[in-house]
PDB file of C-alpha atoms in Angstrom:
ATOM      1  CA  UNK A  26       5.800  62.331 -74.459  1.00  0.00           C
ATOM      2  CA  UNK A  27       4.704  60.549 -77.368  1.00  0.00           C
ATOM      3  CA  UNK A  28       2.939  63.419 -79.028  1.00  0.00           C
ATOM      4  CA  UNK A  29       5.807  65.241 -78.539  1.00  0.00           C
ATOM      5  CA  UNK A  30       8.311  63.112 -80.411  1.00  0.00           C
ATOM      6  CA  UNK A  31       5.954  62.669 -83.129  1.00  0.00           C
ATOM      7  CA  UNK A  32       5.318  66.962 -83.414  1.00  0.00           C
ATOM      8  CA  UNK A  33       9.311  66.934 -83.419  1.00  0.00           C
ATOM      9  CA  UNK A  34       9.164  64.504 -86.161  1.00  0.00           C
ATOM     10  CA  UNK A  35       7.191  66.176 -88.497  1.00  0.00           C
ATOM     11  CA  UNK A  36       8.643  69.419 -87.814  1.00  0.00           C
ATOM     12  CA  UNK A  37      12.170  67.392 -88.587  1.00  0.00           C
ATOM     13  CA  UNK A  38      10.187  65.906 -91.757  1.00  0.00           C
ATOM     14  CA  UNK A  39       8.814  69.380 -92.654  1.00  0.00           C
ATOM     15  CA  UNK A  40      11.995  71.737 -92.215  1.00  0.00           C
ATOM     16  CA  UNK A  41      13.759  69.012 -94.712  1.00  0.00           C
ATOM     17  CA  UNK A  42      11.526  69.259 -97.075  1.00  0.00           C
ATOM     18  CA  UNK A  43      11.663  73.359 -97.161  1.00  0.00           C
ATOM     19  CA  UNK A  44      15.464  73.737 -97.191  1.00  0.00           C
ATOM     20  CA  UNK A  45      15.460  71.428-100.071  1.00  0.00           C
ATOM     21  CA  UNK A  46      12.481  72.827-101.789  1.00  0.00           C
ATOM     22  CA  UNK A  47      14.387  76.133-101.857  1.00  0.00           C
ATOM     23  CA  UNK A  48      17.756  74.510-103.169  1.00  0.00           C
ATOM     24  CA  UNK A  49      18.967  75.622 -99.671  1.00  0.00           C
ATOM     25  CA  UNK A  50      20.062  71.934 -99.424  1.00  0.00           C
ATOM     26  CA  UNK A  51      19.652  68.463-100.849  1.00  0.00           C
ATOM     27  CA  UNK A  52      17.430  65.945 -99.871  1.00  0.00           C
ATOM     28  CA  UNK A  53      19.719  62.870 -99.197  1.00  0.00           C
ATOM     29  CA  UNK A  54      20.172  61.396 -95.780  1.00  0.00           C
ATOM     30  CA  UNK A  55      23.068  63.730 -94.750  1.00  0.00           C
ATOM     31  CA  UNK A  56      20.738  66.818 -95.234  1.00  0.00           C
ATOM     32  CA  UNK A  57      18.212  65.348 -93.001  1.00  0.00           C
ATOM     33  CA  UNK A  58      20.822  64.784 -90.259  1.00  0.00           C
ATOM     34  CA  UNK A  59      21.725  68.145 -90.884  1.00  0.00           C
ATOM     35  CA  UNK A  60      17.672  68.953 -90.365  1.00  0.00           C
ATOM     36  CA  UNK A  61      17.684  67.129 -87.545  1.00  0.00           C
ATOM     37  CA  UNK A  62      20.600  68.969 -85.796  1.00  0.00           C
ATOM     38  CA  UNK A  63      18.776  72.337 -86.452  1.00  0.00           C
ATOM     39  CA  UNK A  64      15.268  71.230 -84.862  1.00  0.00           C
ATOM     40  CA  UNK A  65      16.834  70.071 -82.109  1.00  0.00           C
ATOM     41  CA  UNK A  66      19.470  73.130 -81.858  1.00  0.00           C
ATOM     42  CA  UNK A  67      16.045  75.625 -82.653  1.00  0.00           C
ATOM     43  CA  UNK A  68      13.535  73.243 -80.473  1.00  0.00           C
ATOM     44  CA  UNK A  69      16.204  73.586 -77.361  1.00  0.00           C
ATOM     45  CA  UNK A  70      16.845  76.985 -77.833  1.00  0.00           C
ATOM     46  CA  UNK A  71      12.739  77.968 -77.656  1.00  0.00           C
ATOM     47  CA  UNK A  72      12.159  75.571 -74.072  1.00  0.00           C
ATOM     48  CA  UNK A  73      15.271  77.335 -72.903  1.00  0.00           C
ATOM     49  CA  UNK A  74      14.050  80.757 -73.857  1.00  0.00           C
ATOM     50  CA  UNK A  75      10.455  79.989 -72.791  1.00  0.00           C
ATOM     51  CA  UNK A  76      11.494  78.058 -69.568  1.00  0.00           C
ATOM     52  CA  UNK A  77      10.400  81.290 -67.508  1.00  0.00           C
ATOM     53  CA  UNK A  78       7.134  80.386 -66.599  1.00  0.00           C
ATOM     54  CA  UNK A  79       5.659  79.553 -62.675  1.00  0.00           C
ATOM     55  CA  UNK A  80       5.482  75.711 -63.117  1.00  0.00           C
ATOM     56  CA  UNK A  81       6.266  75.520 -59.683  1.00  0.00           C
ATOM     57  CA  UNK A  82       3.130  73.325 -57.173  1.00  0.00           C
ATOM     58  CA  UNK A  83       0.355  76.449 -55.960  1.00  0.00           C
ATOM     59  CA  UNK A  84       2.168  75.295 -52.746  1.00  0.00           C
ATOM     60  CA  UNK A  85       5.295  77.560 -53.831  1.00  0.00           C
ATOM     61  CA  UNK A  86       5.595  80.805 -52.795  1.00  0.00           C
ATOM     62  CA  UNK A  87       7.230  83.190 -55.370  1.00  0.00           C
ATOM     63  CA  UNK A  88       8.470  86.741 -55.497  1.00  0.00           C
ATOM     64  CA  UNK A  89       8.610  88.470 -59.064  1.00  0.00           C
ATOM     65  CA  UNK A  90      11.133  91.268 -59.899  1.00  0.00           C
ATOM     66  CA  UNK A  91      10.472  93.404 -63.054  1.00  0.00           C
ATOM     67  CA  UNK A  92      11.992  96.492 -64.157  1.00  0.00           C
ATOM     68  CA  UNK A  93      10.369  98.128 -67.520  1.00  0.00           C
ATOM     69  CA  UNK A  94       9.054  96.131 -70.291  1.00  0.00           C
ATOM     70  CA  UNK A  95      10.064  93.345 -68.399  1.00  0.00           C
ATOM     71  CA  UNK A  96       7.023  92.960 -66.831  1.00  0.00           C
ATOM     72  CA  UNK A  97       5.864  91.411 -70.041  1.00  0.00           C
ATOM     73  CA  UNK A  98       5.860  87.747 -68.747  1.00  0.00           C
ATOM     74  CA  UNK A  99       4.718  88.317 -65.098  1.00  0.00           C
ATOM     75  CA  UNK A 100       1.627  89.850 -66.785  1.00  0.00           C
ATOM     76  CA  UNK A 101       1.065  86.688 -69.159  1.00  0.00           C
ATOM     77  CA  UNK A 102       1.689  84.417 -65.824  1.00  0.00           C
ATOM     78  CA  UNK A 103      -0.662  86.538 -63.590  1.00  0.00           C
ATOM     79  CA  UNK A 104      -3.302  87.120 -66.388  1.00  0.00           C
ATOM     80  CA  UNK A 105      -3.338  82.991 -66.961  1.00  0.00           C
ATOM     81  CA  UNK A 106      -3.702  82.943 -62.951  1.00  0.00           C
ATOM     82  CA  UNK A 107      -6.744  85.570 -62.825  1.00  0.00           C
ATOM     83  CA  UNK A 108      -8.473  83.612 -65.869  1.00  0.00           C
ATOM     84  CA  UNK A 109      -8.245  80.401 -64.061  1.00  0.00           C
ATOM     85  CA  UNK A 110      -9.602  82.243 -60.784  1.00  0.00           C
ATOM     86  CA  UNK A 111      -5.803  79.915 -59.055  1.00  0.00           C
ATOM     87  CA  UNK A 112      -4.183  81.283 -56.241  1.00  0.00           C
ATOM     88  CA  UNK A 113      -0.484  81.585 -55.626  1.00  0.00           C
ATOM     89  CA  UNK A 114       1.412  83.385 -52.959  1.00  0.00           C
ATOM     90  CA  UNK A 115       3.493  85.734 -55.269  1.00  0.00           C
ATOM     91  CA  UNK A 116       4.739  89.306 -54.418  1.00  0.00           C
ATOM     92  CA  UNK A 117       5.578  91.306 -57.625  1.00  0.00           C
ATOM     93  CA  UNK A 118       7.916  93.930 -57.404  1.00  0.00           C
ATOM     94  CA  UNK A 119       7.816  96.507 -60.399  1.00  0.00           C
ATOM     95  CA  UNK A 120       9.618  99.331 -61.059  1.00  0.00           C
ATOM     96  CA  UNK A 121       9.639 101.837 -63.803  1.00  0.00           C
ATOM     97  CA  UNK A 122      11.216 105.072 -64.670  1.00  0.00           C
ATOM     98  CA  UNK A 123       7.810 107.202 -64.450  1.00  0.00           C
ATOM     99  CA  UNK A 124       4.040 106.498 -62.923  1.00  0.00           C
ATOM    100  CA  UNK A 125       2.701 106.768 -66.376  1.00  0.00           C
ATOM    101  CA  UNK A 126       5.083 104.085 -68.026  1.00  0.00           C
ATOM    102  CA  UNK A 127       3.329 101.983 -65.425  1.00  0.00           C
ATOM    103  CA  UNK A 128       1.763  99.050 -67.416  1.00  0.00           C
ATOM    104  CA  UNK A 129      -1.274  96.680 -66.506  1.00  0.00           C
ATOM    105  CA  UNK A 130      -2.085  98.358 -63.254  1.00  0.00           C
ATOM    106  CA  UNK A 131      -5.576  97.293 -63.340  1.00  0.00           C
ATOM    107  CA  UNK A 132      -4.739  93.756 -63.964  1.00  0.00           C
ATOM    108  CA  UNK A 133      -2.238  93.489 -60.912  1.00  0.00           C
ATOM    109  CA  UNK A 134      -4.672  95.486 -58.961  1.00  0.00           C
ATOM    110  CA  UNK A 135      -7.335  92.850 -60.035  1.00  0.00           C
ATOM    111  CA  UNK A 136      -5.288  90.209 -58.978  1.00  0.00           C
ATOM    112  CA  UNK A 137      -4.528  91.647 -55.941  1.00  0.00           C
ATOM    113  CA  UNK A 138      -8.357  91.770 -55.041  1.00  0.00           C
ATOM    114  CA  UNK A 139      -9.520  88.408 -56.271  1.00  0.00           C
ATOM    115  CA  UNK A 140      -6.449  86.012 -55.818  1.00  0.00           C
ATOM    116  CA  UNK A 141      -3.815  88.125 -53.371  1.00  0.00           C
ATOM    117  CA  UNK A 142      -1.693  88.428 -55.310  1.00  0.00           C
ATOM    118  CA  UNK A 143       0.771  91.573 -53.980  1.00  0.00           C
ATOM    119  CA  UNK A 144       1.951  94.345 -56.255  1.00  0.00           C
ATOM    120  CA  UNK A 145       4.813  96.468 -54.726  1.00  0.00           C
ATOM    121  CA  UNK A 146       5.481  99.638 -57.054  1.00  0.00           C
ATOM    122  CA  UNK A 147       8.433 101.904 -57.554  1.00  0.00           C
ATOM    123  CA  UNK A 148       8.820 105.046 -59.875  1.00  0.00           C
ATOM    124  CA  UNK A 149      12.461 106.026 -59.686  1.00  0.00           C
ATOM    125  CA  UNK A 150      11.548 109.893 -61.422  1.00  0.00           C
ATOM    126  CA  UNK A 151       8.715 111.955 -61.818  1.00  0.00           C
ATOM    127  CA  UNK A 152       5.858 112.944 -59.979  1.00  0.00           C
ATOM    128  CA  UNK A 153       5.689 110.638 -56.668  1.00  0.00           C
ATOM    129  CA  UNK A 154       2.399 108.701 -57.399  1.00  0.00           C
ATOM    130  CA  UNK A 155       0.016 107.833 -53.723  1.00  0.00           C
ATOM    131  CA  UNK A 156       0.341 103.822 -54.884  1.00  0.00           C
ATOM    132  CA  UNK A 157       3.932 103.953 -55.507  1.00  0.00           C
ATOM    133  CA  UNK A 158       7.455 104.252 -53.766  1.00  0.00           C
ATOM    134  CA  UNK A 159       9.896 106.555 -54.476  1.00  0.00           C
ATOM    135  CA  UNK A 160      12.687 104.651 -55.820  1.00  0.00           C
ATOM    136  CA  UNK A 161      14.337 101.831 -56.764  1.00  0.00           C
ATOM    137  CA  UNK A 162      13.353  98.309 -55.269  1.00  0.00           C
ATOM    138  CA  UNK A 163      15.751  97.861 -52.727  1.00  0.00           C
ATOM    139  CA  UNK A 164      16.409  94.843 -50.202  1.00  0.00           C
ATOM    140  CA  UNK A 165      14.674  96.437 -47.573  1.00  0.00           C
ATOM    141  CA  UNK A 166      11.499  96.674 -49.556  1.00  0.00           C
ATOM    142  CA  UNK A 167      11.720  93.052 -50.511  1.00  0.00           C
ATOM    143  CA  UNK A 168      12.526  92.126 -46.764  1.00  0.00           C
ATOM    144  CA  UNK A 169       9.162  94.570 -45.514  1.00  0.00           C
ATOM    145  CA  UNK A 170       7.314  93.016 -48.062  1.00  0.00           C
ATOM    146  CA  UNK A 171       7.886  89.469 -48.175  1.00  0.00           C
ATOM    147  CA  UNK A 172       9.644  88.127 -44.573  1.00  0.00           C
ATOM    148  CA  UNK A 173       9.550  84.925 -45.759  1.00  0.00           C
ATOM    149  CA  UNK A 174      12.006  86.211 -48.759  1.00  0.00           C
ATOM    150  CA  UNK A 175      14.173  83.552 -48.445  1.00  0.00           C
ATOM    151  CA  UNK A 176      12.553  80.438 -48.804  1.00  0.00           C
ATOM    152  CA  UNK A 177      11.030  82.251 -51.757  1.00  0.00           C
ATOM    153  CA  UNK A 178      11.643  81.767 -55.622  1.00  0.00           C
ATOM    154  CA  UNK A 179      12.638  84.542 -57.199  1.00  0.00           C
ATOM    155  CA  UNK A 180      12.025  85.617 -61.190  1.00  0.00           C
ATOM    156  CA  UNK A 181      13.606  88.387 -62.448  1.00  0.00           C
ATOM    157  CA  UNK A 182      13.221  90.210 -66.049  1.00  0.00           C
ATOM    158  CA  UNK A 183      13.931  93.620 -67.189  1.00  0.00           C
ATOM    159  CA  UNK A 184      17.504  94.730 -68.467  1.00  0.00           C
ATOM    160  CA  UNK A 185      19.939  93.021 -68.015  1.00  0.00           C
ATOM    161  CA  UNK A 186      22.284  95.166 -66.122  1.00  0.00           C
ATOM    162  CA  UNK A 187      18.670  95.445 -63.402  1.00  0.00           C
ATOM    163  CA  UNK A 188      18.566  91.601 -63.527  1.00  0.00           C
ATOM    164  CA  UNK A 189      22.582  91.216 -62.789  1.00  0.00           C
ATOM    165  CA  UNK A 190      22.335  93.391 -59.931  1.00  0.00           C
ATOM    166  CA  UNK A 191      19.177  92.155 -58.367  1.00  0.00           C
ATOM    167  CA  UNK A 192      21.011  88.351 -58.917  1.00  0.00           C
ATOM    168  CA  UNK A 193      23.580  90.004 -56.711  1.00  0.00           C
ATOM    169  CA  UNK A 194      21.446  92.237 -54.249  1.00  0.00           C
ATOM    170  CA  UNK A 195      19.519  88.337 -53.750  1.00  0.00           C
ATOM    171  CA  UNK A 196      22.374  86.151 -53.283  1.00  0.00           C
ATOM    172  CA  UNK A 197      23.283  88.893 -50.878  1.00  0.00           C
ATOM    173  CA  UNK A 198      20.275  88.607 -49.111  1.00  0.00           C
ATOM    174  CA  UNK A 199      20.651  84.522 -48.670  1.00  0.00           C
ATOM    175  CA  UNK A 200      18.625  83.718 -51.201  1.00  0.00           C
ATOM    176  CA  UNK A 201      20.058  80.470 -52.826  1.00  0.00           C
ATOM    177  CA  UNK A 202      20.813  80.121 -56.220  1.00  0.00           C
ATOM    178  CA  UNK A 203      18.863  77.638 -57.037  1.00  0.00           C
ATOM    179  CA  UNK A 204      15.755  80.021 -56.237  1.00  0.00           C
ATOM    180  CA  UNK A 205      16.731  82.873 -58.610  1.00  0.00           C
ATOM    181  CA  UNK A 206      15.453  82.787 -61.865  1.00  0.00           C
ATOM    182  CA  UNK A 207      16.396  85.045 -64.935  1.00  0.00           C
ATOM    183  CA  UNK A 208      15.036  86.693 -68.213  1.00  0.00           C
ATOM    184  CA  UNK A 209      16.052  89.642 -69.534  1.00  0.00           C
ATOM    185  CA  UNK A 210      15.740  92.177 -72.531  1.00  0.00           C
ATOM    186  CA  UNK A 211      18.584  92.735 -74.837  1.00  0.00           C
ATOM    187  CA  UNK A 212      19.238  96.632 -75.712  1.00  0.00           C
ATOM    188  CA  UNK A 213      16.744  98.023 -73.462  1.00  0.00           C
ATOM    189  CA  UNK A 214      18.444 100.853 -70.607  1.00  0.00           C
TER     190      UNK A 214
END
């Protein structure tokens, strides 16, 4: 905790010193409240944003839902998991548009093999691939694939209009709101 105050300091101490370098605003007590009110507002906004991470106990089990390029921080999460060689009893649930927009395959299939980690596909158009369903993820797939669904946490990223409706298909389900977390990408379809 104390490292942290003192990396918040300096960053404080630092951002001061660039706005008034730049004449963006004067170096007298007021400006460094004003500083002070922008680290904070920026150093919020960044945990916030990057909050969406599995710091749950490897006791937890978890249940990821990606649609698209939202799959971008499952594979960060899963890739730190296969580098560490540490187990966790997640399902991931992805879904794209096509079998070829299908990113890190070999990496979830890797996962799969070494840590268990389960990778449920779906490819709502195009050819119908043999290691995909044909489809969107529905609430039956989750309930096949993961009985235990409810006392599951639940991440979700993709677009947001995908993550809305899977907050929706989930609380549907039973799944408390206190075990559905969100992420999505701005101006994707």
């Amino acid at each position: 905790m104390y490292r942290l105050i003192l990396y918040y300091l300096e960053l404080l101490l630092g951002v001061a010193f660039v706005l008034s370098f730049f004449g963006l605003l004067p170096f007298t007590p007021f400006s460094f409240l004003i500083s002070t009110a922008i680290i904070v507002g920026v150093c919020w906004g960044v945990n916030t944003a990057f909050a969406f991470v599995f710091n749950a106990p490897t006791n937890v089990e978890s249940a990821c839902v990606a649609g698209g390029i939202g799959i971008t921080p499952f594979r960060s999460m899963i890739k730190y998991l296969v580098d560490r060689d540490e187990k966790r009893d997640i399902a991931l649930f992805y879904s794209n548009r096509t079998a070829d927009e299908t990113a890190y395959k070999e990496l979830f299939d890797e996962a799969g093999a070494r840590l268990g980690i389960k990778t449920i596909y779906a490819v709502t158009d195009g050819e119908i691939s043999p290691w995909a369903y044909k489809g969107f993820i529905t609430k039956e797939m989750i309930m096949g694939a993961t009985p235990d669904y409810k006392e599951r946490t639940f991440y979700i990223s993709g677009p947001k209009v995908m993550v809305d409706a899977f907050r929706v298909t989930l609380k549907g389900m039973g799944v408390k709101s206190s075990k559905i977390k969100t992420d999505f990408f701005t101006g994707f379809a």
